[in-house]
Each structure stands twice: as C-alpha cells, then as structure tokens.
Coordinates of C-alpha atoms and ligand atoms in Angstrom, one line a residue:
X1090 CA 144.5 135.5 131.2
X1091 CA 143.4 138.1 128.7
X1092 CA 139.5 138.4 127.5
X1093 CA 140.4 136.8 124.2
X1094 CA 142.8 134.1 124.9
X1095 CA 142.6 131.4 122.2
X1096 CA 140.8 133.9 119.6
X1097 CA 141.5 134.1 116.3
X1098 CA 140.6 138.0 114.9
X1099 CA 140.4 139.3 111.0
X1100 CA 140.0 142.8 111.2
X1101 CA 139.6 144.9 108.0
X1102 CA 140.6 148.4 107.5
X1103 CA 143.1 147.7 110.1
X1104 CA 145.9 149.9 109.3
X1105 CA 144.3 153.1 110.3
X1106 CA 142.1 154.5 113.3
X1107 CA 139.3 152.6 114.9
X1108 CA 140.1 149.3 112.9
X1109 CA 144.2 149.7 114.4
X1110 CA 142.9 150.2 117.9
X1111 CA 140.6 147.3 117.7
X1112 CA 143.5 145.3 116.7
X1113 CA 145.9 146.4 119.3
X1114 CA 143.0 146.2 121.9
X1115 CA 142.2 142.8 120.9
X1116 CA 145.9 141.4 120.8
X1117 CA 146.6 142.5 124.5
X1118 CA 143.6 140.7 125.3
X1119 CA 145.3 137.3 124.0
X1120 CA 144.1 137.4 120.5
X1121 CA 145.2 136.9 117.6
X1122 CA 145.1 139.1 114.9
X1123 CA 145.2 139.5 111.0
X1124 CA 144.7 143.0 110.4
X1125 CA 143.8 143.4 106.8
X1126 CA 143.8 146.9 104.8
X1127 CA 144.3 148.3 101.5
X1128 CA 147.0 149.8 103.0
X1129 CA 149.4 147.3 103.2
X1130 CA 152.4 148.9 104.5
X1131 CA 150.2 150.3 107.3
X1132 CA 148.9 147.1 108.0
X1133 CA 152.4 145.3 108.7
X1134 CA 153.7 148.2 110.4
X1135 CA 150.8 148.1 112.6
X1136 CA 151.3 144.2 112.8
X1137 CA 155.0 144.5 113.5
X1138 CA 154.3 147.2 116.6
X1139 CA 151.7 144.3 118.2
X1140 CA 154.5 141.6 117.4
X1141 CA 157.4 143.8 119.2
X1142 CA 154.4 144.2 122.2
X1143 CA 154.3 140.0 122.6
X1144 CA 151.3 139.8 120.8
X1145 CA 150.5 137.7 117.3
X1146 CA 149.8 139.8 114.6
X1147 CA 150.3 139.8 110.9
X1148 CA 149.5 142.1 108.2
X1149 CA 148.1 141.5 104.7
X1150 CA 146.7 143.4 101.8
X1151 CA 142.5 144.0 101.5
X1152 CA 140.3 145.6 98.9
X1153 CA 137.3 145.4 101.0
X1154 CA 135.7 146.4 97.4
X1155 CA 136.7 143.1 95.6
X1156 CA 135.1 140.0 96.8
X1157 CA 137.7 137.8 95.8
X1158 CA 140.2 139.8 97.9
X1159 CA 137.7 139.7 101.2
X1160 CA 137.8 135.6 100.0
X1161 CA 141.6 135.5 100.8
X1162 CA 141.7 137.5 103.9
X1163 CA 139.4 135.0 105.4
X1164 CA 141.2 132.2 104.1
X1165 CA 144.6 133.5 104.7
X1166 CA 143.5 133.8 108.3
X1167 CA 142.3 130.1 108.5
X1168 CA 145.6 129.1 106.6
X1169 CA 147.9 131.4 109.2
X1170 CA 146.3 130.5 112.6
X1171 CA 144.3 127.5 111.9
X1172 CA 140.6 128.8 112.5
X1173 CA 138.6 132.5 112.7
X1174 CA 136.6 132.9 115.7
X1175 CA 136.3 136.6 115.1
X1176 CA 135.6 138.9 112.1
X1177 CA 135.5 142.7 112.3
X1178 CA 134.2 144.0 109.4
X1179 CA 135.1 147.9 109.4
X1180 CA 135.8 149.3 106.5
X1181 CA 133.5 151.6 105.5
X1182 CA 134.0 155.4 103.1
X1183 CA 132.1 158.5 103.0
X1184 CA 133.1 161.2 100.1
X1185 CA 132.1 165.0 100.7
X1186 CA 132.6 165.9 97.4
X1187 CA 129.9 163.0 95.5
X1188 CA 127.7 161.7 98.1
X1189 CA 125.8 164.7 98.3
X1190 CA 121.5 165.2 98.3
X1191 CA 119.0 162.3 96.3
X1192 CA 118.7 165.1 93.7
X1193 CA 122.2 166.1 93.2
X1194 CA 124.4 162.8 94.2
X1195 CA 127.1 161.1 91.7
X1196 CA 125.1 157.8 91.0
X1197 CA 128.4 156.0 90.3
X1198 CA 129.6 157.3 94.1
X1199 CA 126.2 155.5 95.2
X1200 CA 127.3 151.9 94.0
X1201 CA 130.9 152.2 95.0
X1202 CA 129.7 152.9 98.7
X1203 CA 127.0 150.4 99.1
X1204 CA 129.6 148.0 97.3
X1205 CA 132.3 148.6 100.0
X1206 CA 130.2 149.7 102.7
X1207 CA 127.6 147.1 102.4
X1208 CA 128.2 144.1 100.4
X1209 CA 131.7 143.9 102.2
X1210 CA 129.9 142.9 105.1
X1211 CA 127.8 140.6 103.7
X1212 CA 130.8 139.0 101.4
X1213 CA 132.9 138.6 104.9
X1214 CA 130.4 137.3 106.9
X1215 CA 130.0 134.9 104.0
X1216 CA 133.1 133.5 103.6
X1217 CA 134.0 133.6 107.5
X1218 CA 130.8 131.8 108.6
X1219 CA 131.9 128.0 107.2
X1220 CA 134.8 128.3 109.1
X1221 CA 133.1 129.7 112.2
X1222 CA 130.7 126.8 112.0
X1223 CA 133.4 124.5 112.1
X1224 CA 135.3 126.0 115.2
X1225 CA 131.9 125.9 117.0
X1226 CA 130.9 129.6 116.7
X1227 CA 132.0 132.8 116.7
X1228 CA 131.6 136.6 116.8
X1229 CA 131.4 138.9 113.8
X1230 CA 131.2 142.9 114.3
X1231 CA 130.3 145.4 111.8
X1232 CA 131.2 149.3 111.7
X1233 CA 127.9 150.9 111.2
X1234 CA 127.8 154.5 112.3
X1235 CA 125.2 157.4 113.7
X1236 CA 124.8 158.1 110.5
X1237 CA 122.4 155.2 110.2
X1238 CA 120.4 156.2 112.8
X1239 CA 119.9 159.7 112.0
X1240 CA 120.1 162.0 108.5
X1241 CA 122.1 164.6 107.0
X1242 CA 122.0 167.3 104.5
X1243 CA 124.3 165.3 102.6
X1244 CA 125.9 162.0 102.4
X1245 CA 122.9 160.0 101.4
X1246 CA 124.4 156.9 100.5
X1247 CA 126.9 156.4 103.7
X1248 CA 124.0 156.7 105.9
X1249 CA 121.9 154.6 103.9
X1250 CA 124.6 152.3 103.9
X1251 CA 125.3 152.1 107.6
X1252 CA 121.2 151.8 108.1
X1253 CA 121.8 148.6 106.0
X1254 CA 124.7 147.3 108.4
X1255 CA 122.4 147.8 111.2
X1256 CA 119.7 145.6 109.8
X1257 CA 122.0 143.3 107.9
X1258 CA 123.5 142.8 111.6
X1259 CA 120.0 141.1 112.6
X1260 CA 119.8 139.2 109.2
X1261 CA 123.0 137.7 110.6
X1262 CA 122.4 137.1 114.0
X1263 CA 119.4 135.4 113.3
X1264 CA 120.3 133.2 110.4
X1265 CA 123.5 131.7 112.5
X1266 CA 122.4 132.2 116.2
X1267 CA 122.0 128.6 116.6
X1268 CA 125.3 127.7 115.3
X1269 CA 126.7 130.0 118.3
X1270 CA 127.5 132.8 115.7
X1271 CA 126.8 135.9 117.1
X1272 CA 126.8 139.2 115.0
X1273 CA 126.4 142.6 116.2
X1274 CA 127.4 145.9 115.4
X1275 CA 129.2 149.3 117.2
X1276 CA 127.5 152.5 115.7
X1277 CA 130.2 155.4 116.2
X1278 CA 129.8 159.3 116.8
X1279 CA 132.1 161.6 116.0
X1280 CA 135.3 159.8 116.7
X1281 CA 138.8 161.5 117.1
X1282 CA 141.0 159.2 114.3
X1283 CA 143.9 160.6 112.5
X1284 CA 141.7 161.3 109.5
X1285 CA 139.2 163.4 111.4
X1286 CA 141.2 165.0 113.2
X1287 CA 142.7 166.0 110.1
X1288 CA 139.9 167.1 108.1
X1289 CA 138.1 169.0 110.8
X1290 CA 139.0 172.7 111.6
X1291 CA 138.3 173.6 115.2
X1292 CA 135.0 175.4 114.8
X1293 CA 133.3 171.8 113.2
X1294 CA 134.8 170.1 116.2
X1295 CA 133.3 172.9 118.6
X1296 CA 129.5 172.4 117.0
X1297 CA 130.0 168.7 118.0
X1298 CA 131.1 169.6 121.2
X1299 CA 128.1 171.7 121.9
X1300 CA 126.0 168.7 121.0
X1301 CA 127.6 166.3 123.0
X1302 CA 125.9 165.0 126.3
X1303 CA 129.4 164.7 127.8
X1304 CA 132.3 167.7 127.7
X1305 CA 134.8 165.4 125.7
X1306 CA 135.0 164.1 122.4
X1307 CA 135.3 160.5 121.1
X1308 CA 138.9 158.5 120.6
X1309 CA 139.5 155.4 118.6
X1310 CA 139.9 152.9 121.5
X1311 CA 136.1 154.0 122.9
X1312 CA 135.1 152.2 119.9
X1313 CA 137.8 149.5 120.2
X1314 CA 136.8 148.3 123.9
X1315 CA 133.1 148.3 122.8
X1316 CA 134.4 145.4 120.0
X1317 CA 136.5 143.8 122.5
X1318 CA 133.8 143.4 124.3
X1319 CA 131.4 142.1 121.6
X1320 CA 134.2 139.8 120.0
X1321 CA 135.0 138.2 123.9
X1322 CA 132.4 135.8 125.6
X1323 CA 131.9 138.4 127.8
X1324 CA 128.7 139.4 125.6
X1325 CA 128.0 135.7 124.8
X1326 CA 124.3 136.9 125.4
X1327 CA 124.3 139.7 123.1
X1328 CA 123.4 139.4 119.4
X1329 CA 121.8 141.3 116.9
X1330 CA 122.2 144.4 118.5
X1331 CA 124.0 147.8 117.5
X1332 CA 125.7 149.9 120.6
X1333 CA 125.8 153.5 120.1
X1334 CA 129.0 154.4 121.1
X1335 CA 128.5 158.9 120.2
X1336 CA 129.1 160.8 123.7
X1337 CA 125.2 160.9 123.8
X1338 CA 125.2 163.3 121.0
X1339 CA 121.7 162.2 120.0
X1340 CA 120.2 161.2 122.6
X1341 CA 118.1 164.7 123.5
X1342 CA 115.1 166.0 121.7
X1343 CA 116.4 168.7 119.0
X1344 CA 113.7 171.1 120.0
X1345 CA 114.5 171.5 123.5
X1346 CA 116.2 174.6 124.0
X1347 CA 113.2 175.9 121.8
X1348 CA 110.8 174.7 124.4
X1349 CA 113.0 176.1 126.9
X1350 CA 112.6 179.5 125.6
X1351 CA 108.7 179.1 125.1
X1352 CA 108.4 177.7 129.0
X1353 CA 110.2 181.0 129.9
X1354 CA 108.0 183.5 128.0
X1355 CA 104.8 181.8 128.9
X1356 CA 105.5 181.7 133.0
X1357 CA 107.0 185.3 132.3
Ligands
NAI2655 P1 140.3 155.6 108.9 O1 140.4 156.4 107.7 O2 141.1 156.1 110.1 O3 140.7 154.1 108.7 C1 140.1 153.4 107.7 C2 141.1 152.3 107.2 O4 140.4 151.5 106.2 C3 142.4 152.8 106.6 O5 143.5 152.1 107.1 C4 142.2 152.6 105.1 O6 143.4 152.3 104.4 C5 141.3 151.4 105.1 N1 140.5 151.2 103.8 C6 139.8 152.2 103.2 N2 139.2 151.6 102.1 C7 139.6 150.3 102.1 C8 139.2 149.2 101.2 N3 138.5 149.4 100.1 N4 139.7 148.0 101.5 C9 140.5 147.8 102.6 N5 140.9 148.8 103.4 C10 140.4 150.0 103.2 O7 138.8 155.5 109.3 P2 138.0 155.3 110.7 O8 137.5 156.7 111.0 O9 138.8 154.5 111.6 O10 136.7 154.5 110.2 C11 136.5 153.1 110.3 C12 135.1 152.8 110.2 O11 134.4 153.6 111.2 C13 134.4 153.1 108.9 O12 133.4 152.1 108.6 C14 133.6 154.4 109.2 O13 132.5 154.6 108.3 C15 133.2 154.3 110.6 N6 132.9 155.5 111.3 C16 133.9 156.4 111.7 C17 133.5 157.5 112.4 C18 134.5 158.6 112.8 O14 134.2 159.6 113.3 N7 135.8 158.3 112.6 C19 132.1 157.8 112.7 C20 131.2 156.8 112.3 C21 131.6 155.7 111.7

C-alpha cells in the first residue's frame, strides 16, 4: 500500500520541476493528483505520463496570480475526485532583471511577486480549507525557499516573499490545527530543475558547490520526497514547521575560514 493511499493532491505549478516531481512522487505513493499550471499543455502531458504509469492524474490550467483561477483548481479538484486532502502550493517567481536592491527595484515587479508568491498561498489555503474541514483534515505544503532565511544582493522581494510563506505557514497551522489541518512548508537550496540548470553557466554552479556541506548538488525529487512526507500521515505530528531541504549550504558560520587563517597566524 503506498504512503498516500486514499489522498487526494492539488499541486500548483505542476508542469515543471519540483512541482512535477512532487506529483509523480505523490501518485506512486497512491495519490491522486491534479497537477495545476499555467502551463497547460505541460500539465496534461505530465498528467498523461502518471496515467500511462497506473496512477490518477489529470491536468488543468492555473494562474496562480488570479484568485478566481486558484478558486477553480480547488473546486475542480473536489468536483474530479470528490474531496482534497492535500494542497501543495508551489508556485512561486523570481525575475533577475526587476527584483533588484530596495533602492533600485521595479515597484510594479514588487506587487506582482508578493501577489503570486504570497497571496497564492494564502488564496489556496483559503479555498482548500472548507473542504479539508469537511473530509476531516488535511495537509497543505508551501514552497518557501533559502531565500527566506537568508539575504541577497538582489532579489528583495522573492526573499521577502518566501520569509512571508514561512510565517504565513504558522498562521496556518495554528488557525486549523484543531480541525486536523496541518500546514508546513519545504524551504529549497539550490535545486537542479530544468530551468536552473538552464540558466546557470558552470562557474555559478561551482560557487554553490564550494558552499555546499555535501559534494553534490540538489535534484527536484530531494524536494519531492520531503513533500511526500509532509502530505502522508507519516508527519501527522509535524505542523507549522519549514524543513530546509539546501545540501547544508548555510548551515556554517560565513567567517570561518577567516578565523581559520587568524588561528593559524596567531599559534604561528
Ligand atoms: P520551474 O520553473 O521548474 O517550475 C515552475 C512551474 O510553475 C512551471 O511549470 C510554470 O509554468 C509554473 N508557473 C509559473 N508561474 C505560474 C503561475 N502564475 N500560475 C501557475 N503556474 C505557474 O520552477 P521550480 O524551480 O520547480 O520552482 C518551484 C518552486 O520552488 C518556486 O516556488 C520556487 O520559488 C521554489 N524554489 C526553487 C528553487 C530552485 O533552485 N529551483 C530554490 C528555492 C525555491
């Protein structure tokens, strides 16, 4: 018997790295799935592949930046498979080019993030709670990321966002705990989807190595067995909480190798 037998799943930005492993993951594991992205070809490609695999997927369209749309994923779910027991909310967008320094940032950028980033979790969790309530509880997952947890040069608003989906997390957890609806969230590293992988030339990739506690580099599905495990009862204890799922890439003291270098002069 797989780890989610019985489950129904809505998982948003589905088509496409971390959100398409989730889905896959969480299908094996007996659930199933509505795996909802603005790409909608992507989504019932990806829904076809799980279908062709035994599993029960289907795919629909999502503008996790229109309300109304995030409305009739959740209620398309409920209509397609009778209930929601899970919702993973993982969209989430970061743009190089506007979402620069507080001085210099695109102010327009700033609202479109926190709208998709942000109020997409809240507008998901809203709509998916009712029904979660009525099939006696459930689990809702939010993508944060490292960035929430520690700051850039740039990209102000992403990682003020995600710092908001960490905290928003506990709002959740705590305002629906005692209707057995748990909420937590899985904060990534540097993971290895098609987009990154993409974007990043082999030097950026080596700096993140370098920083890394452990010689390897992060794939989708480290991120999509973390949410199996936080959408199964396996973590029917577990709310509230956001697990750091980033090689240990932030987990040392930045000025270490400094104080290194001081030990060694002054026993020298
Ligand atoms: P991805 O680009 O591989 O996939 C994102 C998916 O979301 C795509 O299928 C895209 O079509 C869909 N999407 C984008 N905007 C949408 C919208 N408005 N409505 C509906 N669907 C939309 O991205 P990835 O890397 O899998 O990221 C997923 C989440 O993980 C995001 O929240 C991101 O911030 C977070 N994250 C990713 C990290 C990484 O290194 N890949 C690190 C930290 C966090």
């Amino acid at each position: 018997m797989g780890r989610m037998e019985g489950k129904v799943a809505l998982i948003t930005g589905g088509a496409s790295g971390i959100g398409l492993s989730s889905a896959i993951l969480m299908a094996k594991e007996g659930s199933k799935v509505v795996i909802a992205d603005f790409n909608v070809e992507g989504a019932k490609e990806a829904a076809e592949k799980i279908r062709v695999q035994g599993g029960e997927a289907t795919g629909i369209f999502l503008d996790a930046g229109d309300g109304k749309s995030i409305e009739e994923a959740v209620d398309f779910t409920v209509s397609q498979y009778g209930k929601i027991n899970v919702l993973y909310n993982n969209v989430g967008l970061t743009n190089l080019r506007k979402d620069l320094d507080v001085v210099n940032m695109d102010l327009e950028e700033w609202d479109r993030l926190m709208n998709v980033n942000v109020k997409s979790v809240l507008l998901g969790s809203r709509y998916a709670i009712p029904h979660m309530i009525k099939a006696g509880g459930g689990s809702i997952i939010n993508t944060a990321s490292m960035a929430g947890f520690a700051s850039d040069s740039i990209r102000s608003a992403y990682g003020a966002s995600k710092a908001a989906v960490v905290n928003l997390t506990k709002y959740i957890a705590t305002q629906y705990g005692k209707d057995k609806i748990r909420c937590n969230a899985v904060a990534p590293g540097l993971i290895l989807t098609p987009a990154a992988k993409n974007n990043m030339v082999p030097e950026v990739l080596d700096v993140f190595s370098k920083y890394n506690a452990l010689p390897y580099h992060g794939e989708p599905e480290d991120i999509g067995y973390t949410v199996v495990f936080l959408a199964s009862d396996e973590s029917k204890f577990i709310t509230g909480q956001t697990i750091q799922v980033e090689g240990g890439h932030y987990i040392a003291n930045p000025s270490i190798p400094d104080m290194k270098e001081f030990a060694k002069k002054t026993q020298s």
